[in-house]
Amino acid sequence: MPRIKAITTGSIPSFLDVLLNFAESDRSSSLADQDNWLSQLKAKQEGSLVMYGDDTWLKLFPGLFSRADGTSSFFVSDFTEVDDNVTRHVPWELMQDDWNGMVLHYLGLDHIGHKSGPRSPHMIAKQLEMDDIVKLIFKAIETEELFRSTLLVLCGDHGMNDVGNHGGSAQSETSPALVFLSPKFQTISNGSECPMALPEGNFHYYDMVEQSDIAPTLAGLLAFPVPLNNLGVFIPNFLTLWSEEDQISIMLQNALQIRKIVKETSGSSFDLESKGRSGCEQPETDEVLSCLWSQILHITEAGSQPCTVDTLHVLTKFLRHAQKTMSNTASEYDLSRLHFSIGIAALANLVALAVCATWISEANPALLWSFSLAFFYGIMMFASSYVEEEHHFWYWVASSWCGWLFFKERNAGRRENFFNDISPLILILVTRVARSWNQTGQKHAGKPDIARSVFSSHTLIFWLLVTLAYLNSAWNLSRCRLPRIPGKASSSMFLTLCIAALRFKTAFTNSDAPELCIGLPRFFVSLLENTPLVAQCRLVFLGISATFSTAVFAKFYFKLVRRKNGI
C-alpha cells in the first residue's frame, strides 16, 4: 500500500501507511479521497479504468474501476494462478476501446522471491513469462491503430534482498526497475544497450528517479493535471518531446504545484515574494528554497526570452530540493519530547531499582542473570539495526548460559556423570549448528548456510533427516497410547498419520522447491504430483481431528460407562 500510494499520488508514505497496509477493513487506508493520476485519467474524456491483479488496488480505490478481478497477495506459495488470473484477461481487454487505463499487478515474482529468493530456479521461467506479456501488449501498441497514443509503464513497487525479503534499506530492496515504453519515444532516443554491463551489486541502471516522480511524469505525458499532494518531479528525459517553451511550461507547472505545498507547510518562513536576488551565494539551509524560487521568478519574468537550459536547470534544482525537504519533513519529530519521555522512563526504572535493591542483593545468580538479560534486551530496542539482528542476541544468551552452566558444574567438583558434565558444551555445539542452519536478519541475509548451501546439493541427506524427524515423532506418539484403545491399533493410527504428514511435506516441497526433490525416485514424485496438495493437506488435518476425537470420545465414553456401573 505505501508504494502504490507513492506511485499514484506522488506523495511520500509514512509509518502510518505501513500499519494501515494490514488494516484492510479500515476506511482510512483508502486513497479514494486523495487526488491521484487514476482519478485524473478517468475524468479525462469520461474514460474508464480496468484492473487485474493484487486486490490492494481495489481496497485503495473502491468503485474507481469499471472492470476488475482482484487476487489476494498473502498466499505467497502460489506462483502460477495469481498471474494466470491476470493474463487471461489481457487478450480480451486489448480488443476493447472503452478504457483509458489498464492496471496489471502481477504477484508471481514477488511470491517466488519471498519463498526462495531471487536466485530461485522458478525465477527465470517467471521472468520469461513476464517478457511474453510485455511483448503481447507492446505489439498491440505498435500494430493497432486503437493504441497509437498508448503508453506502457513497466515498474516494480519494491525490490528484494538476497533472500527475497523487502522492507529494509538495502540498495537491492529500494531500487526497483522502471521502464516507459512507446513507439513515439523513438524520436528522442535511439535505444540503449540492454542489458547493461554493470558491476555486481550495482542497482543504478541507466538513471535514478524517485518513485513519486511517476505521477507528475504521467500527468505531463498524458496531459492531465498533476495530483494536488504530489511531491514528485517530472522526469527530465522526456522533455525533448516538446518545444523549448513547452518544456519550461511543464516544469514550471510542476514547480508551482510543489511550491504551494511548501508554502502551506513552511508558512511565512518561505518568502515567495523576494524577487531581487539572482545569485544568493551560500544561503542558509532554510533559505535555499526561497533563494531558488527568487531565481526562477527573476528568469521567467525577465523582459528577454529566458535561456532554456538555465531555466530548466534552476527549475529542476528547486524541484529536487523541495522534494528532499518535504520528504524529510515526514520523518521530523519533536526530539525534546522524545528525550523527555526517555528520561521519565529511565527515572521510573531507577526508582524501581531502588525499591528492589534489597531483594536484588539477596537474589540468587539465576535471578540476577534474568534481570541483566531483560535490561540489555531493553537497550537493544533503541536501535532498528539491533532489532533486525535480534536473533544474534539470543544466540549469545544461549551460548553464555550454557558456558556458565559448564563452569558451575566444573567448580562444584562433582564428577558423577560424564554426560552431565559435558552436556552444556554439547548444547553450545548444537546452538552453533543452529546459527548456521538459516541465515536471517538483514546484515547476513543471503550468506551461505546449511539449508541452502548443503541441502541444495545433498538432497538425500536432507530427506534422510526429514524422514528421521517424522519417524521420531511417530515413535514418541506411539508410546502415548490412546485411552481404552489397544496398543497396536493406537500405534497404527499414529504411524498412518505421520506417513500422511510426510507425504504432504514431500509433495509441498516438490511444488514449492523442486530442486530439493532431485534424487528421489521418479515414480514417487509422479505419485505426489497426481494428488492435489489441498486434498493431501485435508487428509492430514482430518487424521489429526479423527485421532483427537477418538481420544476424547473414548475417555468420556468409558467414564460414563463406569459411572453407570457404579464403579
Coordinates of C-alpha atoms in Angstrom, one line a residue:
M1 CA 0.0 0.0 0.0
P2 CA 2.7 2.6 0.8
R3 CA 4.4 2.1 -2.5
I4 CA 1.2 2.2 -4.5
K5 CA 0.4 5.5 -2.7
A6 CA 3.7 6.9 -3.8
I7 CA 3.2 5.8 -7.4
T8 CA -0.4 7.0 -7.8
T9 CA -0.5 10.2 -5.7
G10 CA 3.2 11.3 -5.9
S11 CA 3.1 11.8 -2.1
I12 CA 5.6 10.3 0.5
P13 CA 4.3 7.3 2.5
S14 CA 4.6 7.4 6.3
F15 CA 4.9 4.8 9.0
L16 CA 1.1 5.0 9.5
D17 CA 0.7 3.8 5.9
V18 CA 2.6 0.7 6.8
L19 CA 0.2 -0.1 9.7
L20 CA -2.8 0.7 7.5
N21 CA -1.5 -1.8 5.0
F22 CA -2.7 -4.6 7.3
A23 CA -5.9 -2.8 8.4
E24 CA -7.9 -4.0 5.4
S25 CA -11.3 -3.0 6.9
D26 CA -10.1 0.5 8.0
R27 CA -11.6 3.2 5.8
S28 CA -8.6 5.4 6.5
S29 CA -6.4 3.1 4.4
S30 CA -8.3 4.1 1.2
L31 CA -6.9 6.7 -1.2
A32 CA -10.3 7.4 -2.7
D33 CA -10.3 10.9 -1.1
Q34 CA -6.8 11.8 -2.3
D35 CA -6.1 13.2 -5.7
N36 CA -4.3 10.7 -7.9
W37 CA -3.5 10.2 -11.5
L38 CA -6.0 7.3 -11.8
S39 CA -8.9 9.6 -11.0
Q40 CA -7.5 12.3 -13.3
L41 CA -7.1 9.8 -16.1
K42 CA -10.7 8.5 -15.6
A43 CA -12.1 12.0 -15.6
K44 CA -10.3 12.8 -18.9
Q45 CA -12.8 12.4 -21.7
E46 CA -15.2 10.5 -19.4
G47 CA -13.0 7.4 -19.7
S48 CA -12.9 4.2 -17.6
L49 CA -10.3 2.1 -15.9
V50 CA -9.8 -1.6 -15.6
M51 CA -7.6 -3.5 -13.1
Y52 CA -6.4 -7.1 -12.7
G53 CA -4.1 -8.5 -10.1
D54 CA -3.3 -7.5 -6.5
D55 CA -6.6 -6.6 -4.8
T56 CA -4.9 -3.9 -2.8
W57 CA -5.8 -1.5 -5.7
L58 CA -9.5 -2.3 -5.2
K59 CA -9.2 -1.5 -1.5
L60 CA -7.3 1.7 -2.1
F61 CA -9.6 2.9 -4.9
P62 CA -13.1 1.5 -4.2
G63 CA -15.5 2.0 -7.1
L64 CA -12.9 3.5 -9.4
F65 CA -12.5 0.6 -11.8
S66 CA -15.2 -0.3 -14.3
R67 CA -13.9 -3.9 -14.6
A68 CA -11.7 -5.6 -12.1
D69 CA -10.6 -9.1 -10.9
G70 CA -8.6 -8.9 -7.7
T71 CA -6.3 -11.6 -6.2
S72 CA -5.1 -11.8 -2.6
S73 CA -1.4 -11.1 -2.2
F74 CA -0.9 -13.0 1.0
F75 CA -0.8 -16.6 -0.4
V76 CA 2.9 -16.4 -1.2
S77 CA 3.1 -20.1 -2.1
D78 CA 1.1 -19.5 -5.2
F79 CA 3.4 -18.8 -8.1
T80 CA 1.1 -19.6 -11.0
E81 CA -2.6 -18.9 -10.6
V82 CA -2.1 -15.4 -9.2
D83 CA -0.6 -14.4 -12.6
D84 CA -2.7 -16.6 -14.8
N85 CA -5.8 -14.9 -13.3
V86 CA -4.3 -11.6 -14.7
T87 CA -3.0 -12.8 -18.0
R88 CA -6.3 -14.5 -19.0
H89 CA -8.0 -11.0 -19.2
V90 CA -5.3 -9.3 -21.3
P91 CA -6.1 -10.5 -24.8
W92 CA -9.8 -9.6 -24.4
E93 CA -9.0 -6.2 -23.0
L94 CA -6.7 -5.4 -25.9
M95 CA -9.7 -5.7 -28.2
Q96 CA -11.8 -3.2 -26.2
D97 CA -11.9 0.5 -26.8
D98 CA -13.8 1.7 -23.7
W99 CA -11.0 2.2 -21.3
N100 CA -8.4 4.9 -20.7
G101 CA -6.1 3.0 -18.4
M102 CA -5.4 -0.6 -17.5
V103 CA -3.6 -1.7 -14.3
L104 CA -2.0 -5.1 -14.3
H105 CA -0.4 -6.0 -10.9
Y106 CA 1.4 -9.4 -11.2
L107 CA 2.4 -11.1 -7.9
G108 CA 4.3 -14.2 -9.1
L109 CA 7.8 -12.7 -9.0
D110 CA 7.2 -11.3 -5.5
H111 CA 5.9 -14.6 -4.2
I112 CA 8.9 -16.5 -5.7
G113 CA 11.3 -14.0 -4.0
H114 CA 9.6 -14.4 -0.6
K115 CA 9.6 -18.2 -0.8
S116 CA 13.0 -19.0 -2.3
G117 CA 14.9 -15.8 -3.1
P118 CA 15.9 -14.0 -6.3
R119 CA 18.1 -16.9 -7.4
S120 CA 15.3 -19.5 -7.2
P121 CA 15.0 -21.9 -10.2
H122 CA 11.4 -20.6 -10.6
M123 CA 12.7 -17.0 -11.2
I124 CA 14.0 -17.3 -14.8
A125 CA 10.8 -19.0 -16.0
K126 CA 8.6 -16.4 -14.4
Q127 CA 10.7 -13.6 -15.9
L128 CA 10.3 -15.1 -19.3
E129 CA 6.6 -15.3 -18.7
M130 CA 6.5 -11.6 -17.9
D131 CA 8.6 -10.9 -21.0
D132 CA 5.9 -12.5 -23.1
I133 CA 3.2 -10.4 -21.5
V134 CA 5.2 -7.2 -22.3
K135 CA 5.7 -8.4 -25.9
L136 CA 2.0 -9.1 -26.3
I137 CA 1.0 -5.6 -25.1
F138 CA 3.7 -3.7 -26.9
K139 CA 3.0 -5.5 -30.2
A140 CA -0.6 -4.3 -29.9
I141 CA 0.6 -0.8 -29.3
E142 CA 2.8 -0.9 -32.4
T143 CA 0.3 -2.5 -34.7
E144 CA -3.2 -1.5 -33.6
E145 CA -4.5 2.0 -34.7
L146 CA -6.6 2.0 -31.5
F147 CA -3.4 2.1 -29.3
R148 CA -1.3 4.6 -31.4
S149 CA -1.1 7.0 -28.4
T150 CA -0.8 4.4 -25.7
L151 CA 1.9 4.5 -23.0
L152 CA 3.1 1.3 -21.4
V153 CA 4.8 1.7 -18.0
L154 CA 6.6 -1.3 -16.5
C155 CA 7.7 -1.0 -12.9
G156 CA 8.2 -2.8 -9.6
D157 CA 6.8 -1.4 -6.4
H158 CA 9.8 -2.6 -4.5
G159 CA 13.0 -4.7 -4.8
M160 CA 14.2 -7.6 -2.7
N161 CA 17.3 -8.6 -0.9
D162 CA 19.4 -11.8 -1.3
V163 CA 16.8 -13.9 0.5
G164 CA 13.8 -12.4 -1.3
N165 CA 12.5 -10.1 1.5
H166 CA 11.9 -6.4 1.4
G167 CA 11.2 -3.5 3.7
G168 CA 14.8 -2.8 4.7
S169 CA 17.1 -0.1 3.4
A170 CA 19.4 -2.3 1.3
Q171 CA 20.0 -0.9 -2.2
S172 CA 18.5 -4.0 -3.8
E173 CA 15.3 -3.5 -1.8
T174 CA 14.9 0.2 -2.6
S175 CA 15.8 0.1 -6.3
P176 CA 13.1 -1.5 -8.4
A177 CA 13.1 -1.1 -12.2
L178 CA 11.1 1.4 -14.1
V179 CA 10.6 1.4 -17.9
F180 CA 8.4 3.7 -20.1
L181 CA 7.6 2.1 -23.5
S182 CA 6.0 3.7 -26.5
P183 CA 6.9 3.8 -30.2
K184 CA 6.8 7.6 -30.0
F185 CA 9.9 7.6 -27.8
Q186 CA 12.0 6.6 -30.9
T187 CA 12.0 10.3 -31.7
I188 CA 14.0 11.2 -28.5
S189 CA 16.1 8.0 -28.1
N190 CA 17.8 5.5 -30.4
G191 CA 17.7 3.0 -27.7
S192 CA 20.4 1.8 -25.2
E193 CA 22.4 -1.3 -24.8
C194 CA 20.4 -4.0 -23.0
P195 CA 21.3 -5.5 -20.7
M196 CA 23.9 -3.0 -19.4
A197 CA 27.3 -4.2 -18.3
L198 CA 27.1 -3.4 -14.6
P199 CA 29.4 -4.4 -11.7
E200 CA 28.0 -6.9 -9.2
G201 CA 25.7 -5.2 -6.8
N202 CA 25.1 -2.1 -8.8
F203 CA 21.5 -1.1 -9.0
H204 CA 21.8 2.4 -10.6
Y205 CA 21.0 1.2 -14.1
Y206 CA 20.5 3.9 -16.7
D207 CA 19.2 6.6 -14.4
M208 CA 17.8 7.1 -10.9
V209 CA 14.5 8.7 -10.1
E210 CA 12.2 8.8 -7.1
Q211 CA 9.1 6.6 -7.1
S212 CA 6.9 9.6 -6.6
D213 CA 8.2 11.0 -9.9
I214 CA 5.9 8.7 -11.8
A215 CA 2.8 10.7 -11.0
P216 CA 3.9 14.1 -12.5
T217 CA 5.6 12.3 -15.4
L218 CA 2.4 10.5 -16.4
A219 CA 0.5 13.8 -15.9
G220 CA 2.8 15.5 -18.4
L221 CA 2.9 12.7 -20.9
L222 CA -0.9 12.1 -20.9
A223 CA -1.9 15.7 -20.5
F224 CA -3.9 15.8 -17.2
P225 CA -3.4 17.8 -14.0
V226 CA -0.7 16.8 -11.6
P227 CA -2.1 15.4 -8.3
L228 CA -2.5 18.1 -5.6
N229 CA -0.3 16.4 -3.0
N230 CA 2.4 15.4 -5.4
L231 CA 6.0 15.8 -4.3
G232 CA 7.4 14.1 -7.4
V233 CA 9.4 15.7 -10.2
F234 CA 8.8 15.4 -13.9
I235 CA 11.5 13.1 -15.3
P236 CA 13.7 15.4 -17.5
N237 CA 14.5 12.6 -20.0
F238 CA 11.1 13.1 -21.7
L239 CA 11.3 16.9 -22.1
T240 CA 12.7 16.7 -25.6
L241 CA 9.3 15.5 -26.8
W242 CA 8.2 19.2 -26.5
S243 CA 9.3 22.5 -27.8
E244 CA 11.6 24.7 -25.5
E245 CA 8.7 26.9 -24.5
D246 CA 6.6 23.8 -23.5
Q247 CA 9.5 22.3 -21.6
I248 CA 9.7 25.4 -19.4
S249 CA 5.9 25.4 -19.0
I250 CA 5.8 21.7 -17.9
M251 CA 8.5 22.1 -15.3
L252 CA 7.1 25.5 -14.1
Q253 CA 3.6 24.0 -13.5
N254 CA 5.3 21.2 -11.6
A255 CA 7.2 23.8 -9.5
L256 CA 4.1 25.9 -8.9
Q257 CA 2.3 22.8 -7.6
I258 CA 5.1 21.8 -5.2
R259 CA 5.6 25.5 -4.2
K260 CA 2.0 25.5 -2.9
I261 CA 2.7 22.5 -0.6
V262 CA 6.0 24.1 0.6
K263 CA 4.2 27.4 1.3
E264 CA 1.4 25.6 3.3
T265 CA 4.0 23.6 5.3
S266 CA 6.6 26.3 5.9
G267 CA 4.2 29.3 6.2
S268 CA 5.9 32.7 6.3
S269 CA 9.4 31.2 6.6
F270 CA 9.2 30.6 2.8
D271 CA 9.5 34.1 1.3
L272 CA 7.7 33.8 -2.1
E273 CA 7.8 37.5 -2.8
S274 CA 11.5 38.0 -2.7
K275 CA 12.4 38.7 -6.4
G276 CA 15.5 40.8 -6.2
R277 CA 18.1 38.1 -5.6
S278 CA 19.6 36.4 -8.6
G279 CA 22.7 34.8 -7.0
C280 CA 22.1 34.0 -3.4
E281 CA 25.6 32.7 -2.8
Q282 CA 25.8 30.4 0.2
P283 CA 22.3 30.8 1.6
E284 CA 21.3 29.3 4.9
T285 CA 19.6 25.9 4.8
D286 CA 16.1 27.2 5.4
E287 CA 16.6 29.9 2.8
V288 CA 17.7 27.7 -0.1
L289 CA 14.2 27.2 -1.5
S290 CA 13.3 30.9 -1.2
C291 CA 16.5 31.7 -3.0
L292 CA 15.9 29.2 -5.8
W293 CA 12.4 30.5 -6.2
S294 CA 13.6 34.0 -6.5
Q295 CA 16.0 32.9 -9.3
I296 CA 13.0 31.3 -11.1
L297 CA 11.0 34.5 -10.8
H298 CA 13.9 36.6 -12.0
I299 CA 14.5 34.4 -15.1
T300 CA 10.9 33.8 -16.1
E301 CA 9.8 37.5 -15.6
A302 CA 12.8 39.0 -17.4
G303 CA 12.0 41.1 -20.4
S304 CA 14.1 39.0 -22.8
Q305 CA 13.5 35.4 -23.8
P306 CA 14.9 33.2 -21.0
C307 CA 17.6 30.7 -21.7
T308 CA 16.0 27.3 -21.8
V309 CA 19.0 25.4 -20.3
D310 CA 19.4 27.8 -17.4
T311 CA 15.7 28.0 -16.7
L312 CA 15.3 24.2 -16.7
H313 CA 18.4 23.9 -14.5
V314 CA 17.1 26.2 -11.9
L315 CA 13.6 24.7 -12.0
T316 CA 14.9 21.2 -11.6
K317 CA 17.2 22.2 -8.8
F318 CA 14.2 23.9 -7.0
L319 CA 12.0 20.8 -7.5
R320 CA 14.6 18.3 -6.3
H321 CA 15.5 20.4 -3.2
A322 CA 11.8 20.9 -2.4
Q323 CA 11.2 17.2 -2.8
K324 CA 14.0 16.3 -0.5
T325 CA 13.0 19.0 2.1
M326 CA 9.3 17.9 2.1
S327 CA 10.3 14.2 2.2
N328 CA 12.4 14.8 5.3
T329 CA 9.5 16.7 6.9
A330 CA 7.5 13.4 7.2
S331 CA 10.2 12.0 9.5
E332 CA 10.9 15.1 11.6
Y333 CA 9.9 14.6 15.2
D334 CA 10.0 16.8 18.3
L335 CA 13.2 15.4 19.8
S336 CA 12.7 17.3 23.1
R337 CA 9.5 15.4 23.7
L338 CA 11.2 12.1 22.9
H339 CA 14.1 12.9 25.2
F340 CA 11.6 13.9 28.0
S341 CA 9.8 10.6 27.6
I342 CA 13.0 8.6 27.7
G343 CA 14.1 10.5 30.8
I344 CA 10.8 9.7 32.6
A345 CA 11.2 6.0 31.7
A346 CA 14.8 6.0 33.0
L347 CA 13.7 7.7 36.2
A348 CA 10.9 5.1 36.7
N349 CA 13.5 2.3 36.2
L350 CA 15.9 3.9 38.8
V351 CA 13.1 4.2 41.3
A352 CA 12.1 0.6 40.7
L353 CA 15.8 -0.5 41.2
A354 CA 16.0 1.5 44.4
V355 CA 12.8 -0.1 45.8
C356 CA 14.0 -3.6 44.8
A357 CA 17.7 -3.1 45.8
T358 CA 17.5 -5.2 49.0
W359 CA 15.7 -8.1 47.1
I360 CA 18.2 -7.9 44.3
S361 CA 21.2 -8.1 46.6
E362 CA 19.8 -11.3 48.2
A363 CA 18.7 -12.9 44.9
N364 CA 20.4 -16.0 43.5
P365 CA 22.6 -15.8 40.4
A366 CA 19.8 -17.1 38.2
L367 CA 17.6 -14.2 39.0
L368 CA 20.4 -11.7 38.6
W369 CA 21.1 -13.3 35.2
S370 CA 17.4 -12.9 34.2
F371 CA 17.4 -9.3 35.4
S372 CA 20.5 -8.5 33.4
L373 CA 19.1 -10.2 30.3
A374 CA 15.9 -8.1 30.5
F375 CA 18.0 -4.9 31.0
F376 CA 20.3 -5.5 28.0
Y377 CA 17.4 -6.7 25.8
G378 CA 15.6 -3.4 26.6
I379 CA 18.6 -1.4 25.5
M380 CA 18.5 -3.1 22.1
M381 CA 15.1 -1.7 21.3
F382 CA 16.6 1.7 20.9
A383 CA 18.2 0.9 17.5
S384 CA 16.5 -0.6 14.5
S385 CA 19.7 -2.4 13.4
Y386 CA 19.7 -4.2 16.7
V387 CA 16.1 -5.2 16.2
E388 CA 16.8 -6.5 12.7
E389 CA 19.6 -8.7 14.2
E390 CA 17.8 -9.6 17.4
H391 CA 18.4 -13.3 16.9
H392 CA 22.1 -12.8 17.5
F393 CA 21.4 -11.5 21.0
W394 CA 19.6 -14.7 21.8
Y395 CA 22.4 -16.8 20.2
W396 CA 24.8 -15.0 22.6
V397 CA 22.5 -15.6 25.6
A398 CA 22.1 -19.3 24.9
S399 CA 25.9 -19.8 24.4
S400 CA 26.8 -17.8 27.5
W401 CA 24.2 -19.5 29.6
C402 CA 25.5 -23.0 28.6
G403 CA 29.0 -21.8 29.3
W404 CA 28.0 -20.6 32.7
L405 CA 26.4 -24.0 33.5
F406 CA 29.5 -25.8 32.4
F407 CA 31.8 -23.8 34.7
K408 CA 29.3 -24.0 37.5
E409 CA 29.3 -27.9 37.4
R410 CA 33.1 -27.9 37.0
N411 CA 33.6 -25.7 40.1
A412 CA 31.2 -27.8 42.1
G413 CA 33.7 -30.7 41.8
R414 CA 31.0 -33.3 41.1
R415 CA 32.0 -36.0 38.6
E416 CA 29.0 -38.3 39.0
N417 CA 28.1 -38.4 35.3
F418 CA 30.4 -37.6 32.5
F419 CA 27.5 -36.8 30.1
N420 CA 26.0 -34.3 32.6
D421 CA 29.5 -32.6 32.8
I422 CA 29.8 -32.1 29.0
S423 CA 26.1 -31.6 28.2
P424 CA 26.5 -27.7 28.3
L425 CA 29.3 -28.0 25.7
I426 CA 27.1 -30.2 23.6
L427 CA 24.3 -27.6 23.8
I428 CA 26.8 -24.9 22.7
L429 CA 27.8 -27.0 19.7
V430 CA 24.1 -27.5 18.8
T431 CA 23.5 -23.8 19.1
R432 CA 26.4 -23.1 16.8
V433 CA 24.9 -25.5 14.2
A434 CA 21.5 -23.9 14.6
R435 CA 23.1 -20.4 13.9
S436 CA 24.4 -21.8 10.6
W437 CA 21.2 -23.5 9.6
N438 CA 19.4 -20.5 8.3
Q439 CA 20.9 -17.0 7.8
T440 CA 18.3 -14.5 8.8
G441 CA 18.1 -10.8 9.6
Q442 CA 19.4 -8.1 7.2
K443 CA 23.2 -8.0 7.6
H444 CA 23.9 -11.6 6.8
A445 CA 20.9 -12.3 4.6
G446 CA 21.8 -14.4 1.6
K447 CA 25.1 -15.6 3.1
P448 CA 25.9 -19.3 2.8
D449 CA 24.1 -21.6 5.3
I450 CA 23.4 -25.2 5.8
A451 CA 19.8 -25.1 4.5
R452 CA 20.8 -23.5 1.1
S453 CA 24.4 -24.5 0.6
V454 CA 24.4 -28.0 1.8
F455 CA 20.9 -29.4 1.3
S456 CA 20.6 -28.0 -2.2
S457 CA 23.5 -30.2 -3.4
H458 CA 22.9 -33.1 -0.9
T459 CA 19.2 -33.7 -1.2
L460 CA 19.4 -37.3 0.0
I461 CA 20.9 -36.1 3.3
F462 CA 18.1 -33.6 3.6
W463 CA 15.3 -36.2 3.1
L464 CA 17.1 -38.6 5.4
L465 CA 16.9 -36.0 8.2
V466 CA 13.3 -35.2 7.4
T467 CA 12.3 -38.9 7.5
L468 CA 14.1 -39.5 10.7
A469 CA 12.3 -36.5 12.3
Y470 CA 8.9 -37.9 11.3
L471 CA 9.9 -41.4 12.4
N472 CA 10.9 -40.0 15.8
S473 CA 7.5 -38.2 16.0
A474 CA 5.7 -41.5 15.2
W475 CA 7.8 -43.4 17.8
N476 CA 7.1 -40.8 20.5
L477 CA 3.4 -40.7 19.7
S478 CA 3.1 -44.5 19.6
R479 CA 4.4 -44.6 23.2
C480 CA 1.5 -42.4 24.3
R481 CA -1.4 -44.9 23.9
L482 CA -4.8 -43.6 23.3
P483 CA -7.1 -44.4 26.2
R484 CA -9.0 -47.7 26.0
I485 CA -7.6 -48.4 22.6
P486 CA -5.4 -51.5 22.0
G487 CA -1.7 -50.6 21.8
K488 CA -1.2 -51.9 18.2
A489 CA -4.3 -50.0 16.9
S490 CA -3.1 -46.8 18.6
S491 CA 0.4 -47.2 17.2
S492 CA -1.0 -47.9 13.7
M493 CA -3.1 -44.7 13.8
F494 CA -0.1 -42.6 14.8
L495 CA 2.1 -44.2 12.2
T496 CA -0.5 -43.7 9.4
L497 CA -0.9 -40.0 10.5
C498 CA 2.9 -39.4 10.3
I499 CA 3.2 -41.1 6.9
A500 CA 0.4 -38.9 5.6
A501 CA 2.1 -35.8 7.0
L502 CA 5.5 -36.8 5.5
R503 CA 3.8 -37.3 2.1
F504 CA 2.2 -33.9 2.3
K505 CA 5.6 -32.4 3.3
T506 CA 7.3 -34.1 0.3
A507 CA 4.5 -33.0 -2.1
F508 CA 4.6 -29.4 -0.9
T509 CA 8.4 -29.3 -1.3
N510 CA 8.1 -30.7 -4.8
S511 CA 5.7 -27.9 -5.7
D512 CA 7.5 -25.1 -3.8
A513 CA 11.2 -26.0 -4.3
P514 CA 11.5 -28.9 -6.8
E515 CA 15.3 -28.6 -6.7
L516 CA 15.2 -30.3 -3.3
C517 CA 13.4 -33.3 -4.7
I518 CA 16.2 -34.1 -7.2
G519 CA 17.4 -37.7 -6.4
L520 CA 14.0 -39.0 -5.2
P521 CA 12.6 -42.0 -7.1
R522 CA 10.7 -40.7 -10.2
F523 CA 7.6 -42.9 -9.6
F524 CA 7.3 -41.5 -6.1
V525 CA 7.5 -37.9 -7.4
S526 CA 4.9 -38.7 -10.1
L527 CA 2.6 -40.2 -7.4
L528 CA 2.8 -36.9 -5.5
E529 CA 2.1 -34.8 -8.5
N530 CA -1.0 -36.7 -9.3
T531 CA -2.7 -35.9 -6.0
P532 CA -3.7 -32.3 -5.3
L533 CA -1.9 -30.6 -2.4
V534 CA -5.2 -29.4 -0.9
A535 CA -6.5 -33.0 -0.8
Q536 CA -3.3 -34.2 0.9
C537 CA -3.5 -31.3 3.4
R538 CA -7.1 -32.1 4.2
L539 CA -6.2 -35.7 4.7
V540 CA -3.6 -34.8 7.3
F541 CA -5.8 -32.5 9.3
L542 CA -8.7 -35.0 9.1
G543 CA -6.3 -37.6 10.6
I544 CA -5.4 -35.2 13.4
S545 CA -9.0 -34.4 14.0
A546 CA -10.0 -38.1 14.0
T547 CA -7.2 -39.1 16.4
F548 CA -8.1 -36.3 18.8
S549 CA -11.8 -37.0 18.6
T550 CA -11.2 -40.7 19.2
A551 CA -9.2 -40.0 22.3
V552 CA -11.8 -37.6 23.7
F553 CA -14.7 -39.9 22.9
A554 CA -13.0 -43.0 24.4
K555 CA -12.2 -41.1 27.6
F556 CA -15.7 -39.8 28.2
Y557 CA -17.5 -42.9 27.0
F558 CA -15.7 -45.2 29.4
K559 CA -16.0 -42.7 32.1
L560 CA -19.8 -42.6 31.5
V561 CA -19.9 -46.5 31.5
R562 CA -18.0 -46.6 34.8
R563 CA -20.4 -44.2 36.3
K564 CA -23.5 -46.2 35.2
N565 CA -22.0 -49.3 36.6
G566 CA -21.3 -47.6 39.9
I567 CA -17.5 -48.0 39.6

